[in-house]
mmCIF file of C-alpha atoms in Angstrom:
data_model
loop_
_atom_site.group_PDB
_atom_site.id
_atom_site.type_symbol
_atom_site.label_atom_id
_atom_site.label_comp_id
_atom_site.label_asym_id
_atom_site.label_seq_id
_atom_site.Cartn_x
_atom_site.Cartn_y
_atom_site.Cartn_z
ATOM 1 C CA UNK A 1 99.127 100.063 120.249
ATOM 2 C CA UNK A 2 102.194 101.823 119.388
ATOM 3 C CA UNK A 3 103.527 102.192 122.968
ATOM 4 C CA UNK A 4 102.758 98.568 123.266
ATOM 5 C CA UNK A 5 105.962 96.023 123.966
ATOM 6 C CA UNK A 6 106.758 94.531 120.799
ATOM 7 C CA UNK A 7 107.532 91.333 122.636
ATOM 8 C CA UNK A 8 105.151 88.631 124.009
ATOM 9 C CA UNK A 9 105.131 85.493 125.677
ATOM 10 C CA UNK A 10 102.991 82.676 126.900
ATOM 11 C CA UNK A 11 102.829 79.576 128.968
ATOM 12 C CA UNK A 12 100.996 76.802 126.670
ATOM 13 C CA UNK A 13 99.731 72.799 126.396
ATOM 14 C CA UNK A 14 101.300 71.658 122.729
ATOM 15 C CA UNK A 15 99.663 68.691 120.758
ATOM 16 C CA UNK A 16 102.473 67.188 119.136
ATOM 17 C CA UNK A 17 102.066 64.405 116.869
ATOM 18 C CA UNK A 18 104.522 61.011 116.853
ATOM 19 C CA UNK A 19 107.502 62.537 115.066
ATOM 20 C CA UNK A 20 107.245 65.252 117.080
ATOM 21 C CA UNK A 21 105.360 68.002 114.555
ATOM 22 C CA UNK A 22 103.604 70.712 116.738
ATOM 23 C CA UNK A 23 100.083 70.975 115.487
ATOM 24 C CA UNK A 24 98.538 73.370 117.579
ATOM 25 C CA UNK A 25 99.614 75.768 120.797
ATOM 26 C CA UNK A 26 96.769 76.852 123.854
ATOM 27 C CA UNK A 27 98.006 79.444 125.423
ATOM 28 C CA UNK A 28 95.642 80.339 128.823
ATOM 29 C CA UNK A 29 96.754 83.673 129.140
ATOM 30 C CA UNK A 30 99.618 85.136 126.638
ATOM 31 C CA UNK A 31 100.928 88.857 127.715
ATOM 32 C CA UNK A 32 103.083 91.104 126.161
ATOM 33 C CA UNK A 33 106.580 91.713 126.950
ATOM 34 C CA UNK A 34 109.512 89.107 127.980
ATOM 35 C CA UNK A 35 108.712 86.164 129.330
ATOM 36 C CA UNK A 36 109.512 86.124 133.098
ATOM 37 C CA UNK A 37 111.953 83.348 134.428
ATOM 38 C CA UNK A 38 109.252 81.422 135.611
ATOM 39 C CA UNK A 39 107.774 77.364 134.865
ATOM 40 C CA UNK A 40 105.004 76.728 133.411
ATOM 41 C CA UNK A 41 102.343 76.852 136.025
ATOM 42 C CA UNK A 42 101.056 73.131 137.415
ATOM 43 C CA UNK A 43 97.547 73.087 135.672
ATOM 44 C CA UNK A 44 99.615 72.905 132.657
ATOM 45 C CA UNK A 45 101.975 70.288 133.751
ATOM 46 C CA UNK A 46 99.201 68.828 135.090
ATOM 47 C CA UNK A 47 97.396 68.584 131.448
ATOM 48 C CA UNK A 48 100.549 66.659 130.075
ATOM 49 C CA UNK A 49 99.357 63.193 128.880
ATOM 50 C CA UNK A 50 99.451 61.144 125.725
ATOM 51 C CA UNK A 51 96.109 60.552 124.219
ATOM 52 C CA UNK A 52 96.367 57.095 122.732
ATOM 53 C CA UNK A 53 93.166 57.402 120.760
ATOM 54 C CA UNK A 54 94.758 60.716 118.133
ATOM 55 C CA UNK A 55 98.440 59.510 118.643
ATOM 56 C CA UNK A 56 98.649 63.134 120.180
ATOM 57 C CA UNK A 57 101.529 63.636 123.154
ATOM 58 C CA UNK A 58 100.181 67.021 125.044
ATOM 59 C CA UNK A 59 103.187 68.963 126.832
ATOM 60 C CA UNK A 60 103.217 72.075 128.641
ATOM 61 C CA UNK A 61 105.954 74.367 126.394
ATOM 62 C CA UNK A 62 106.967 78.181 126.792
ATOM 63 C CA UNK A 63 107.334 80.637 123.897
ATOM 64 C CA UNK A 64 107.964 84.262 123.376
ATOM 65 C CA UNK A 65 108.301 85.923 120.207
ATOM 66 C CA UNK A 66 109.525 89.070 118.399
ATOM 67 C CA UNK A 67 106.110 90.545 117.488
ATOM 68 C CA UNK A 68 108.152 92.829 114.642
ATOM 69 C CA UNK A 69 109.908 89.482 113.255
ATOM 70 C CA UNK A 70 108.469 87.320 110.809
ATOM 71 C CA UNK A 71 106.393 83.993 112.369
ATOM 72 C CA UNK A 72 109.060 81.468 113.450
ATOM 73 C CA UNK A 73 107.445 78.215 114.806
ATOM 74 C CA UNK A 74 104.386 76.852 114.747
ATOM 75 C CA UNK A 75 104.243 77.653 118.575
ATOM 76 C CA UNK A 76 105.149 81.535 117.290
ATOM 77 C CA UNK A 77 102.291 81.088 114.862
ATOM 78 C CA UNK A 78 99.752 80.256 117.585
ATOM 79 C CA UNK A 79 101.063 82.799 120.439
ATOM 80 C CA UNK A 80 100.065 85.075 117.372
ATOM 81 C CA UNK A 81 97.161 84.477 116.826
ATOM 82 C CA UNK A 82 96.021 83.988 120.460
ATOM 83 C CA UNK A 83 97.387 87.880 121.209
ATOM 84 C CA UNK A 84 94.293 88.971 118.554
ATOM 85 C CA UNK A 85 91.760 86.910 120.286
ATOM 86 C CA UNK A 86 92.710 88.183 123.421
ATOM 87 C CA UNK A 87 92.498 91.487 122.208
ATOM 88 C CA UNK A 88 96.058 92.341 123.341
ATOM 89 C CA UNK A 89 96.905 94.021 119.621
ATOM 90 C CA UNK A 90 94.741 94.637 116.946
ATOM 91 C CA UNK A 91 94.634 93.306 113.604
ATOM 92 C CA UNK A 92 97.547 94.462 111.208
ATOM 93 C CA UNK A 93 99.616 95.727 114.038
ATOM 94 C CA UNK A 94 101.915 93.037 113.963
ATOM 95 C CA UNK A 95 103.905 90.953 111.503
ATOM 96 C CA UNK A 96 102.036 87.468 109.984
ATOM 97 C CA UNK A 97 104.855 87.016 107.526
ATOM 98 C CA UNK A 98 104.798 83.625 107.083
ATOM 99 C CA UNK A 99 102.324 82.491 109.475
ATOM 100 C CA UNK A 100 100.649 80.010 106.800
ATOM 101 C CA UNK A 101 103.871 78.265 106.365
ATOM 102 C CA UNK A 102 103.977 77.366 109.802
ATOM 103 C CA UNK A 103 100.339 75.918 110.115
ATOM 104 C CA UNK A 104 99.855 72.760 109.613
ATOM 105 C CA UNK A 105 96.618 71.207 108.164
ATOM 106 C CA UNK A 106 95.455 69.149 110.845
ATOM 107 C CA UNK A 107 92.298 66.822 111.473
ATOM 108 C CA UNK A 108 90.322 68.662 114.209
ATOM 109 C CA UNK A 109 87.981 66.697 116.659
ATOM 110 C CA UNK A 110 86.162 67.927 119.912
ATOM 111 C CA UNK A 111 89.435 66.566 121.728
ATOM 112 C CA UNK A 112 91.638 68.197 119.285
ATOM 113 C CA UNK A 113 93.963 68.268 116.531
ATOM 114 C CA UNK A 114 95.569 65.370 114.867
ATOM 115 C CA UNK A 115 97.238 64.362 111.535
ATOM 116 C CA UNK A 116 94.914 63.816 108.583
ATOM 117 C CA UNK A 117 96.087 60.225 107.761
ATOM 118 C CA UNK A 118 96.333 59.395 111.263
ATOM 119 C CA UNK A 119 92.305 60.514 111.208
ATOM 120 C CA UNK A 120 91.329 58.522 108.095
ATOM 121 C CA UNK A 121 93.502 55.350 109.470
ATOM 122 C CA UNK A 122 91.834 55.567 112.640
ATOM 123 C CA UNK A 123 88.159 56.547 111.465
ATOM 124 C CA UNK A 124 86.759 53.101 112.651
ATOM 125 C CA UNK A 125 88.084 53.615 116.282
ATOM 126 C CA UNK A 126 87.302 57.280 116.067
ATOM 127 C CA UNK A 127 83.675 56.946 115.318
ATOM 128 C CA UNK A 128 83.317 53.732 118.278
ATOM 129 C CA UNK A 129 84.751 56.554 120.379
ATOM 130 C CA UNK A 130 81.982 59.079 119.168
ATOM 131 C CA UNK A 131 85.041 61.632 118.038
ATOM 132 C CA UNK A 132 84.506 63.078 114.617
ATOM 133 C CA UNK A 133 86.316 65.063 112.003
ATOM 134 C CA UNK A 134 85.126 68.279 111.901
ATOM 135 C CA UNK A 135 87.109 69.817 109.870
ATOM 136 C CA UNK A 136 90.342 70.235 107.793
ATOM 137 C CA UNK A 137 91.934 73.376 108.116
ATOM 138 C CA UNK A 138 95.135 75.217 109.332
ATOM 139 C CA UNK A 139 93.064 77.039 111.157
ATOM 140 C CA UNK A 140 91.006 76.127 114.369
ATOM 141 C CA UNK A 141 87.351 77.785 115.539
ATOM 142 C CA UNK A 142 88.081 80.141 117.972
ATOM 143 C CA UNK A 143 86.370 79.496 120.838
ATOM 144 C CA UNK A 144 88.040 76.216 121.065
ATOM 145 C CA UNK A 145 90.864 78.812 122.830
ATOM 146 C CA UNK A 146 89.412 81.625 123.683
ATOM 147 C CA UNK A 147 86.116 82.785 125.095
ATOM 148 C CA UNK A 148 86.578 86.860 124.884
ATOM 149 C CA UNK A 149 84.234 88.886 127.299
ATOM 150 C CA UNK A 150 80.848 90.021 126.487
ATOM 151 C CA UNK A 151 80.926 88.547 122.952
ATOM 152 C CA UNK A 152 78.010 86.359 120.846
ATOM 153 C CA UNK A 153 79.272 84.101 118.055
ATOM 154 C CA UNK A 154 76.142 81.649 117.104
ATOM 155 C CA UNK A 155 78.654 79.048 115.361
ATOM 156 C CA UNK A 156 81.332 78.748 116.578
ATOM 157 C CA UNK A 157 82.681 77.442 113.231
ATOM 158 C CA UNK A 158 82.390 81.145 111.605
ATOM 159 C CA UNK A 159 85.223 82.698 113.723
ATOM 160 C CA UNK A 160 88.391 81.215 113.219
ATOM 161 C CA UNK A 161 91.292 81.996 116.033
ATOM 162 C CA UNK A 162 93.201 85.274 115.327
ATOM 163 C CA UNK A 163 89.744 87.388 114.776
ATOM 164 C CA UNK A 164 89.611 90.306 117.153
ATOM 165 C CA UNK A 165 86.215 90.390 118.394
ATOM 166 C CA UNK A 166 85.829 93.426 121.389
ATOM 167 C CA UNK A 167 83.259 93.383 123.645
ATOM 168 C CA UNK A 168 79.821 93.590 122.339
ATOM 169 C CA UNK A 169 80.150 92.563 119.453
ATOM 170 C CA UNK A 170 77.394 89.864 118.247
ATOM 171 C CA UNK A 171 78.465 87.330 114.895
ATOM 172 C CA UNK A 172 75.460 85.744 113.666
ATOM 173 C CA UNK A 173 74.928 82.232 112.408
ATOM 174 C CA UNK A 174 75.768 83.428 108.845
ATOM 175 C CA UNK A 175 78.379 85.689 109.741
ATOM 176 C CA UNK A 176 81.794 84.769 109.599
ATOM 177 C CA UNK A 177 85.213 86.541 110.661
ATOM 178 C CA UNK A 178 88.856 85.703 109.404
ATOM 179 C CA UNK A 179 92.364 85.599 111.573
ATOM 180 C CA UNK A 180 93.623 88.836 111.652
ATOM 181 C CA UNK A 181 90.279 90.901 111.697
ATOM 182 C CA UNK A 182 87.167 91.848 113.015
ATOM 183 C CA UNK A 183 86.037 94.235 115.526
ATOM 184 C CA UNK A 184 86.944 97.627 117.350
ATOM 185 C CA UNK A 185 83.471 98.359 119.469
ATOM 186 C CA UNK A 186 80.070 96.582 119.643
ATOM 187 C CA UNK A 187 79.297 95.642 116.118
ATOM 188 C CA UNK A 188 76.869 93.460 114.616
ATOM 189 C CA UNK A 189 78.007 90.829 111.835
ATOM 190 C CA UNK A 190 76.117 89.090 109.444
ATOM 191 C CA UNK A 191 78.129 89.020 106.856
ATOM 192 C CA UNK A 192 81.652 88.093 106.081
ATOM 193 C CA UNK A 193 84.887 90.181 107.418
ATOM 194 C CA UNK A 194 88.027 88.807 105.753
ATOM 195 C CA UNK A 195 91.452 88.567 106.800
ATOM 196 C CA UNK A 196 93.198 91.749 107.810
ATOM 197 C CA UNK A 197 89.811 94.255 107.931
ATOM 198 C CA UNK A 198 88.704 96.388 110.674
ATOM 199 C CA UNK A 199 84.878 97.206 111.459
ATOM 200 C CA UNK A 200 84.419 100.070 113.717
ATOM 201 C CA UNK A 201 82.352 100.994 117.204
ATOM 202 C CA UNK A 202 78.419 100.599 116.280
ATOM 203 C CA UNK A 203 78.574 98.963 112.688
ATOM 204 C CA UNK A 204 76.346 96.994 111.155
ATOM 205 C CA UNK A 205 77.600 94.205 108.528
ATOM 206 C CA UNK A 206 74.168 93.194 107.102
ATOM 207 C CA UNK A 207 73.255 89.553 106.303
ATOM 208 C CA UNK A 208 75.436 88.242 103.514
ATOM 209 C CA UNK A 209 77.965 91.193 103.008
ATOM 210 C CA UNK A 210 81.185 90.631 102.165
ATOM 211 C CA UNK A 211 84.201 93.129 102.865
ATOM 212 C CA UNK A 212 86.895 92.215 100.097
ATOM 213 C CA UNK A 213 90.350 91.844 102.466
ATOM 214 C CA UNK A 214 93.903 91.208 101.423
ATOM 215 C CA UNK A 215 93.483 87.147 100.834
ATOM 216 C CA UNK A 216 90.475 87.900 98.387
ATOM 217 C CA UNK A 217 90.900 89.949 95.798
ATOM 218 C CA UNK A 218 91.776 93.500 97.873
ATOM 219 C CA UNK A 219 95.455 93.891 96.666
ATOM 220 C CA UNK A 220 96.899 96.827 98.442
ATOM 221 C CA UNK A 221 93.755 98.936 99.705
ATOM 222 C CA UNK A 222 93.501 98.774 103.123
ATOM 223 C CA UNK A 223 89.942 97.928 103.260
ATOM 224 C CA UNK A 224 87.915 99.152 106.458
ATOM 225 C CA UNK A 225 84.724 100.072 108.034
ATOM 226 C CA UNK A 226 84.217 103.218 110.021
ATOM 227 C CA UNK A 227 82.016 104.079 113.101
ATOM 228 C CA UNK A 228 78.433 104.052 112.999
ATOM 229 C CA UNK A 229 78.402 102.680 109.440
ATOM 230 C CA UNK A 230 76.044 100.176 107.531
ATOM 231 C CA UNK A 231 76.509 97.781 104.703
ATOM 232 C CA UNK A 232 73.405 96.304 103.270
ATOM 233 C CA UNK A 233 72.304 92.712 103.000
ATOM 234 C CA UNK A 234 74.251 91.117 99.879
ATOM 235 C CA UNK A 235 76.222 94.240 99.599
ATOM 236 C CA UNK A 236 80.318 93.868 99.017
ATOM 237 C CA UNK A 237 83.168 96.474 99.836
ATOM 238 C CA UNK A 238 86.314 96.856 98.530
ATOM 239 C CA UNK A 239 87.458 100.212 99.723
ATOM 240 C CA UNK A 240 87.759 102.077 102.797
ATOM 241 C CA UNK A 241 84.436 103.546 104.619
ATOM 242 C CA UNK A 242 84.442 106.247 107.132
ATOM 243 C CA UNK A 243 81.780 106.454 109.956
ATOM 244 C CA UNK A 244 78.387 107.178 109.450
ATOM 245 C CA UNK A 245 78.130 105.694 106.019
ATOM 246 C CA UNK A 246 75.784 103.357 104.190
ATOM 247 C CA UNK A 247 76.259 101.108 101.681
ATOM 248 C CA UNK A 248 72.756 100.176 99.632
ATOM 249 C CA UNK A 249 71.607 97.009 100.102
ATOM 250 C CA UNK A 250 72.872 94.486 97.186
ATOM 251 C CA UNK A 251 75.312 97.265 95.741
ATOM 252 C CA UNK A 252 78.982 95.515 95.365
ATOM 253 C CA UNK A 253 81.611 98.095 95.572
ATOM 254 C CA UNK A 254 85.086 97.915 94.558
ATOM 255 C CA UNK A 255 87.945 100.794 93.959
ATOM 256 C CA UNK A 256 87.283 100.985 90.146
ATOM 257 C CA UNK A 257 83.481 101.828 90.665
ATOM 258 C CA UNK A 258 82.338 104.232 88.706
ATOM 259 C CA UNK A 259 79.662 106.672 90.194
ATOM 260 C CA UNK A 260 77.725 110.197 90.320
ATOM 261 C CA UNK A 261 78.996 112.565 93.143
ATOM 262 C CA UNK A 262 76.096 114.456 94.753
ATOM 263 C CA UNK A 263 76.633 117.044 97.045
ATOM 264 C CA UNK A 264 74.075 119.345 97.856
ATOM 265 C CA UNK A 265 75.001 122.971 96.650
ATOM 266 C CA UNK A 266 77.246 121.144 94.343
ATOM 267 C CA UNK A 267 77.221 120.177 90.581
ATOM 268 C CA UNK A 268 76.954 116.211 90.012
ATOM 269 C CA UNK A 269 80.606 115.042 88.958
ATOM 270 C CA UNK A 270 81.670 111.667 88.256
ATOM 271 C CA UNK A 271 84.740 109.706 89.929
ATOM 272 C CA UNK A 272 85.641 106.420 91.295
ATOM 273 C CA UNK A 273 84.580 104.677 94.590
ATOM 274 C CA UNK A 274 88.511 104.960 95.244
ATOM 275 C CA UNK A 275 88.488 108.304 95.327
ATOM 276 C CA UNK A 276 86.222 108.339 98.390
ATOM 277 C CA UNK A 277 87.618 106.110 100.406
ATOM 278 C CA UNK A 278 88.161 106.099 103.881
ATOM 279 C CA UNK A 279 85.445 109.193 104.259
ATOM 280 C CA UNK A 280 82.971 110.012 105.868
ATOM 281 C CA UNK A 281 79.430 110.649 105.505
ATOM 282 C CA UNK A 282 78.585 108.749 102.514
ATOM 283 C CA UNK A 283 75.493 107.050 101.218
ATOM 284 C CA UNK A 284 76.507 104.653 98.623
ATOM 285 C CA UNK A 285 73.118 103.780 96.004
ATOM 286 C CA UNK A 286 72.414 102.628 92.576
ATOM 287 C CA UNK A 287 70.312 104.687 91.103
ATOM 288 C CA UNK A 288 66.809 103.207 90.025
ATOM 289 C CA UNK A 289 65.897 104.909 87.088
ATOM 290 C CA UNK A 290 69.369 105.029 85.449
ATOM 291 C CA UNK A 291 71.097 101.810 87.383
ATOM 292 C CA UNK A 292 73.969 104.154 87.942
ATOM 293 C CA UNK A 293 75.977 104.266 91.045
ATOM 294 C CA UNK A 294 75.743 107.465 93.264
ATOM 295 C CA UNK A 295 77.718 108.860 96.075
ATOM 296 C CA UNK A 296 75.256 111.485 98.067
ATOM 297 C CA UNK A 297 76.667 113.147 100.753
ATOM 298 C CA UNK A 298 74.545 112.415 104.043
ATOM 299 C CA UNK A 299 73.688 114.198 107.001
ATOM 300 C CA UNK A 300 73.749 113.469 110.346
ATOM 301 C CA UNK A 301 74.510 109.941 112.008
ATOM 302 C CA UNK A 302 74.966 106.581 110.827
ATOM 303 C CA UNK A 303 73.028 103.127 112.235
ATOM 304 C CA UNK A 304 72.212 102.598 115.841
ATOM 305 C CA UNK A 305 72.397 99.478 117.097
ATOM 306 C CA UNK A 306 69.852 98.019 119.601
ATOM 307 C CA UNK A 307 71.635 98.100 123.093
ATOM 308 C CA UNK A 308 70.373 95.341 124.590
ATOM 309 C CA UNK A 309 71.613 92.886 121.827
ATOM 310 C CA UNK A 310 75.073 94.514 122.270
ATOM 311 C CA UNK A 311 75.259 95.447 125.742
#
C-alpha cells in the first residue's frame, strides 16, 4: 500500500436530512487518486428524490479526500470507510482522526438513515409503512454498501462498513468485525475482531474469541493475527501473534501474562506474553496440573482451513 495514491475520490447518493445534515454517503465505486473532471454519472442523478416518509432529500454529491489528513466531512468520513470495504487500503493505512466526530447517530431502516427524533415522531407512520428501526448507531451494516467478492457474512448486522473482509473469508452468525479491521486472506471468524486488527491468510478466530483492539482496552500494542494461526473458542488476545500459532481454547491473553517458556533443548524460563509477541510458532496453554500459562514452541504448520467453505 505504500506506493498507493494517497488521494481518493468518489461519485456518491447523500441522505441529507431537513436542515441539510449529511447522514450517510454510498459511494458505487470510490478509487484512489484525484477525482477526474467528470459529473456524477446519470444512475446517480437519476436516484435523486426526496423520500417524504424519513424527511430524507437523496442527492448525487462528489468528494475526494486527503487520505494522510485527518477526516473532514461526514462525506470524507464515509469515502473512508467505503475505500476498506472495497479493499482499496487496508486497515491502519490511513488516517481516521476524527472520523467519530463526523458520524452522526442516525435511525437506520431498510430504506435508510434518518434522524432519531424524526424516527420516534414518525413511528406510527413508519410501522403502517412496514419500515422499522433497526438500529441506532454511527455506524451502518456493511452490506447495506458493499457486497465484496467471494465473501460469507451470516448477519449482516455483525460487520459494520469500514471492515476489510478479502476474498474468502467466511464471518459466522456469532462473529462480528469492526470498521477499520478484519481480513488479509481466506479466514474464518467466529469470534470478534475489533477496530484496527488484522487476521492473516488461513486463520481461524474460533467461536466467541475476542481480539482486544485499540477501542477496547489494547492501548498502544498493535494487536494482530498471523498466517495459519488459531485462537480457541472463548479465548481473548491482546498481543501480537505470528503465523502458525495457537491459542488454547478459553485461555485470555493479554501483554502482562505471565507464563513458562518451553523450548525443547532449552531450560523452562518465565516472561510475559509481551515479550512474544508478534512471533511465530507458538502454542499458547494453561497448564492443567499447575493452571499456569505456558508458551511451547511448536513445530510445523498452523490450522488448515476446509477449502470448500473458503474457496
Amino acid at each position: 500500500m505504500t506506493d498507493a495514491p494517497r488521494t481518493a475520490w468518489g461519485h456518491g447518493l447523500a441522505s441529507l436530512a431537513r436542515d441539510g445534515r449529511v447522514l450517510d454517503v454510498w459511494f458505487p465505486s470510490p478509487a484512489l487518486g484525484s477525482a477526474p473532471d467528470e459529473d456524477a454519472p446519470r444512475e446517480l442523478e437519476g436516484a435523486e428524490h426526496l423520500d417524504e416518509l424519513r424527511r430524507v432529500r437523496l442527492e448525487a454529491v462528489t468528494v475526494e479526500a486527503s487520505l494522510d489528513s485527518p477526516v473532514a466531512s461526514t462525506q470524507d468520513a464515509y469515502l473512508r470507510l467505503h475505500l476498506l470495504s472495497h479493499l482499496l487500503v487496508a486497515p491502519n493505512s490511513i488516517s481516521l482522526d476524527g472520523l467519530m466526530g463526523h458520524l452522526p447517530i442516525n435511525a437506520w431502516t431498510a430504506r435508510g438513515p434518518m434522524l432519531p427524533a424524526d424516527a420516534a415522531r414518525l413511528r406510527p407512520a413508519l410501522r403502517r409503512a412496514g419500515l422499522d428501526v433497526i438500529g441506532l448507531d454511527r455506524f451502518p451494516r456493511m452490506t447495506d454498501y458493499v457486497l465484496p467478492d467471494r465473501v460469507r457474512v451470516a448477519d449482516a448486522a455483525r460487520v459494520r462498513l469500514g471492515a476489510h473482509l478479502a476474498p474468502g473469508t467466511t464471518v459466522m452468525h456469532a462473529g462480528f468485525v469492526n470498521f477499520n479491521a478484519g481480513t488479509l486472506g481466506a479466514s474464518m471468524v467466529e469470534g470478534r475482531i475489533s477496530q484496527g486488527v488484522v487476521v492473516g491468510d488461513g486463520s481461524d478466530v474460533g467461536g466467541g474469541a475476542s481480539i482486544m483492539g485499540t477501542l477496547s482496552g489494547g492501548g498502544t500494542q498493535r494487536v494482530s493475527v498471523g498466517r495459519g494461526s488459531l485462537l480457541g473458542a472463548n479465548s481473548g488476545l491482546g498481543i501480537a501473534i505470528g503465523d502458525d500459532c495457537v491459542v488454547e481454547a478459553g485461555l485470555y491473553l493479554t501483554a502482562g501474562t505471565k507464563l513458562t517458556v518451553l523450548v525443547p533443548g532449552e531450560e523452562p524460563h518465565p516472561a510475559k506474553a509481551l515479550d512474544l509477541s508478534g512471533q511465530d510458532a507458538w502454542l499458547f496453554r494453561r497448564n492443567s496440573t499447575t493452571g499456569g500459562v505456558e508458551a511451547l514452541r511448536r513445530q510445523g504448520r498452523g490450522v488448515e482451513l476446509n477449502p470448500t467453505l473458503h474457496a
